[in-house]
Short mmCIF file of C-alpha atoms in Angstrom, two decimals:
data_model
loop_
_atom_site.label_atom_id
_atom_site.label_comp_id
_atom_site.label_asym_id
_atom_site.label_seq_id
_atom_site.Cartn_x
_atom_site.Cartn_y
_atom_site.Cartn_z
CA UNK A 1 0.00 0.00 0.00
CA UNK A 2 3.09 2.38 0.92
CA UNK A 3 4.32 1.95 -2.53
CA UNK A 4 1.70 2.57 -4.15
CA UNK A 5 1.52 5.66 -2.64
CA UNK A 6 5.04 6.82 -4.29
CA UNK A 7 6.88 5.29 -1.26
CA UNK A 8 9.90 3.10 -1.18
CA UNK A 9 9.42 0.61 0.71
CA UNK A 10 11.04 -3.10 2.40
CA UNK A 11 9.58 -6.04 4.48
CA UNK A 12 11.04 -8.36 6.33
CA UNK A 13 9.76 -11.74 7.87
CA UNK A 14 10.94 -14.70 9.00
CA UNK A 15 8.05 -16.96 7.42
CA UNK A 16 9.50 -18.04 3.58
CA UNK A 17 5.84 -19.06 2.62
CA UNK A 18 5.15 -15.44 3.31
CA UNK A 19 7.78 -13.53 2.00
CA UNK A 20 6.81 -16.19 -1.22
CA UNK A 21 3.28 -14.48 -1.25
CA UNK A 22 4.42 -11.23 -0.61
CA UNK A 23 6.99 -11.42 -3.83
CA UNK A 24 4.23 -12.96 -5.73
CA UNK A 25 2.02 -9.63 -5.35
CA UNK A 26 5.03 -7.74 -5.28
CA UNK A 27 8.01 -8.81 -7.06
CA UNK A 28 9.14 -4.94 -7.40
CA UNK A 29 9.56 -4.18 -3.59
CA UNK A 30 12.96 -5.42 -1.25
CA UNK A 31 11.23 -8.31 0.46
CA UNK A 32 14.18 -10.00 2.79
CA UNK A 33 14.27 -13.08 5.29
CA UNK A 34 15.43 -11.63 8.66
CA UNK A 35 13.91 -11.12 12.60
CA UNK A 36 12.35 -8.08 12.72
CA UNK A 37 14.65 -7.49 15.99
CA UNK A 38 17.52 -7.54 13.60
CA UNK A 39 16.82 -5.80 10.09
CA UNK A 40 19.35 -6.09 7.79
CA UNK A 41 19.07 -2.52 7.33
CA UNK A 42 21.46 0.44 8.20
CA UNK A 43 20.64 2.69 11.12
CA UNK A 44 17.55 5.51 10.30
CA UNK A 45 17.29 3.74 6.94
CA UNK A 46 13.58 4.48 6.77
CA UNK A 47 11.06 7.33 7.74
CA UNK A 48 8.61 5.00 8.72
CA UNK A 49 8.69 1.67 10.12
CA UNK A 50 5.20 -0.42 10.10
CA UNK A 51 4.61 -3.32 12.60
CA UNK A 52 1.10 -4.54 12.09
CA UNK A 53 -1.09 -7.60 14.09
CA UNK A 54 2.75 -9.25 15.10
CA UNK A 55 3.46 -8.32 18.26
CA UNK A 56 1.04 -10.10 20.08
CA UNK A 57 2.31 -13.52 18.77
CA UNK A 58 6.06 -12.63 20.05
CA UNK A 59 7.21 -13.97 23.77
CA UNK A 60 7.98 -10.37 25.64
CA UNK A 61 11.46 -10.53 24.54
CA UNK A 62 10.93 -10.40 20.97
CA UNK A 63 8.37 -7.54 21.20
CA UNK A 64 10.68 -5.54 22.77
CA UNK A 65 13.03 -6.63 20.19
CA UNK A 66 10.98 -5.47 17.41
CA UNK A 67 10.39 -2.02 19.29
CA UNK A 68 14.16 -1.75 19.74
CA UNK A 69 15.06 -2.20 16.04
CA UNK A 70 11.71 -0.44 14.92
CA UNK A 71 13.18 2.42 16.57
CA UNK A 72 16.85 2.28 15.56
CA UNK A 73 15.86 2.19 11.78
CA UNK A 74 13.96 5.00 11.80
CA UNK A 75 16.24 7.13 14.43
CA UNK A 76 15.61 10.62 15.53
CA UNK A 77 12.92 12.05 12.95
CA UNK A 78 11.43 8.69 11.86
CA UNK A 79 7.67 7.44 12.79
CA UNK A 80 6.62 4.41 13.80
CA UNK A 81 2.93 3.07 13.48
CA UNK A 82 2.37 -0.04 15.86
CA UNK A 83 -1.42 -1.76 15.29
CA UNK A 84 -2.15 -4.87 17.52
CA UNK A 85 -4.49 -5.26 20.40
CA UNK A 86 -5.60 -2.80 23.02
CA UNK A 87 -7.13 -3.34 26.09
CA UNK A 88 -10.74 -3.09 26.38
CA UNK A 89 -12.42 -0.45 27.73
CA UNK A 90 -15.97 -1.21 27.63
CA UNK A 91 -18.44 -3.89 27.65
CA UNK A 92 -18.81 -3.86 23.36
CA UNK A 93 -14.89 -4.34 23.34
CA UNK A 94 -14.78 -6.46 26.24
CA UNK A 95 -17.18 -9.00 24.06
CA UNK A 96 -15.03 -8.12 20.78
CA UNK A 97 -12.07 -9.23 22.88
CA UNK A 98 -13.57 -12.34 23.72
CA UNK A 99 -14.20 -13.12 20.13
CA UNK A 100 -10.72 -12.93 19.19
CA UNK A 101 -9.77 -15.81 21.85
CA UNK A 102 -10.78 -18.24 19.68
CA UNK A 103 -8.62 -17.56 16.65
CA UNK A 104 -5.80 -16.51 18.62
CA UNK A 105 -6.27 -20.06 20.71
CA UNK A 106 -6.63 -21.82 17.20
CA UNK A 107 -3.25 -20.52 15.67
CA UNK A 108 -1.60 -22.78 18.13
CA UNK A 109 0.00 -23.07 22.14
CA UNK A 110 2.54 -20.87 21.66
CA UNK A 111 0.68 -18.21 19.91
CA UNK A 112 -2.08 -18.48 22.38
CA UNK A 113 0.59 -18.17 25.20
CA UNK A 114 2.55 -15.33 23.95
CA UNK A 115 -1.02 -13.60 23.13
CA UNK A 116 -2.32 -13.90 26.88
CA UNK A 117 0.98 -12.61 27.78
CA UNK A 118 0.78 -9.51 25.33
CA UNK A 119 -2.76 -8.24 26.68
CA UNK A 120 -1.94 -9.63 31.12
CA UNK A 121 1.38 -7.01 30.37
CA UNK A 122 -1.89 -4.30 28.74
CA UNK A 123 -1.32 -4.87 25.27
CA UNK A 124 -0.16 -2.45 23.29
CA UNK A 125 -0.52 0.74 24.95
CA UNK A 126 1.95 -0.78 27.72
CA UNK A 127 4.59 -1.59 25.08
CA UNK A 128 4.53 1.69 23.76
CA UNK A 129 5.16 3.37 27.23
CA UNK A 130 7.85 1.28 28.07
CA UNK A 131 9.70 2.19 24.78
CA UNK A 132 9.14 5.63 25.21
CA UNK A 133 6.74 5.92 21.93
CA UNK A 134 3.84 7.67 23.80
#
């Protein structure tokens, strides 16, 4: 979406199967095999840095990881935008959140665990705090 938009843009993952798909729909864009804790990217290499619905599936250490590195490649003036789950604040997102159990238990035990750890430590908001993003 980015490049359509006139942007430049990379992705890394760690899946192959994805990075297959993504080169499918995009065979123009830099699509590499790496950890998003360690981009093979130089420091501030980007203006933006997008980490969307992957956070929650990480074990604590690799979210901060992500945060770490999501910061160092966009340094000083960069932006990061972070989407994943929130906690909720109402009864209509309290039920939402219960929906999302299910496929979150379905994608498998570690998943699931590493999901209930993500929103017990208050999701994202709390991992934005604690790397100074907010």
């Amino acid at each position: 979406m980015l490049a359509d938009m006139g942007c430049q843009a990379a992705g890394v993952d760690l899946s192959p199967a994805m990075l297959d798909q993504a080169r499918r729909n995009r065979p123009d864009l830099d699509f590499r095999l790496a950890d998003a804790a360690a981009a093979p990217f130089p420091d501030a290499a980007f203006d933006l840095c997008v980490v969307s619905l992957a956070l929650h599936e990480m074990p604590s250490a690799g979210r901060d990881g992500v945060m770490t590195e999501a910061k160092r490649l966009v340094g000083e003036t960069g932006r990061i935008i972070a989407v994943d789950y929130v906690m909720p604040r109402n009864v209509v997102d309290r039920a939402v959140h219960l929906l999302t159990r299910l496929p979150e238990r379905l994608a498998g035990r570690e998943h699931y665990r590493n999901y209930l750890d993500f929103m017990r430590r208050r999701a994202l908001y709390a991992l934005l705090v604690r790397h100074q993003l907010l």
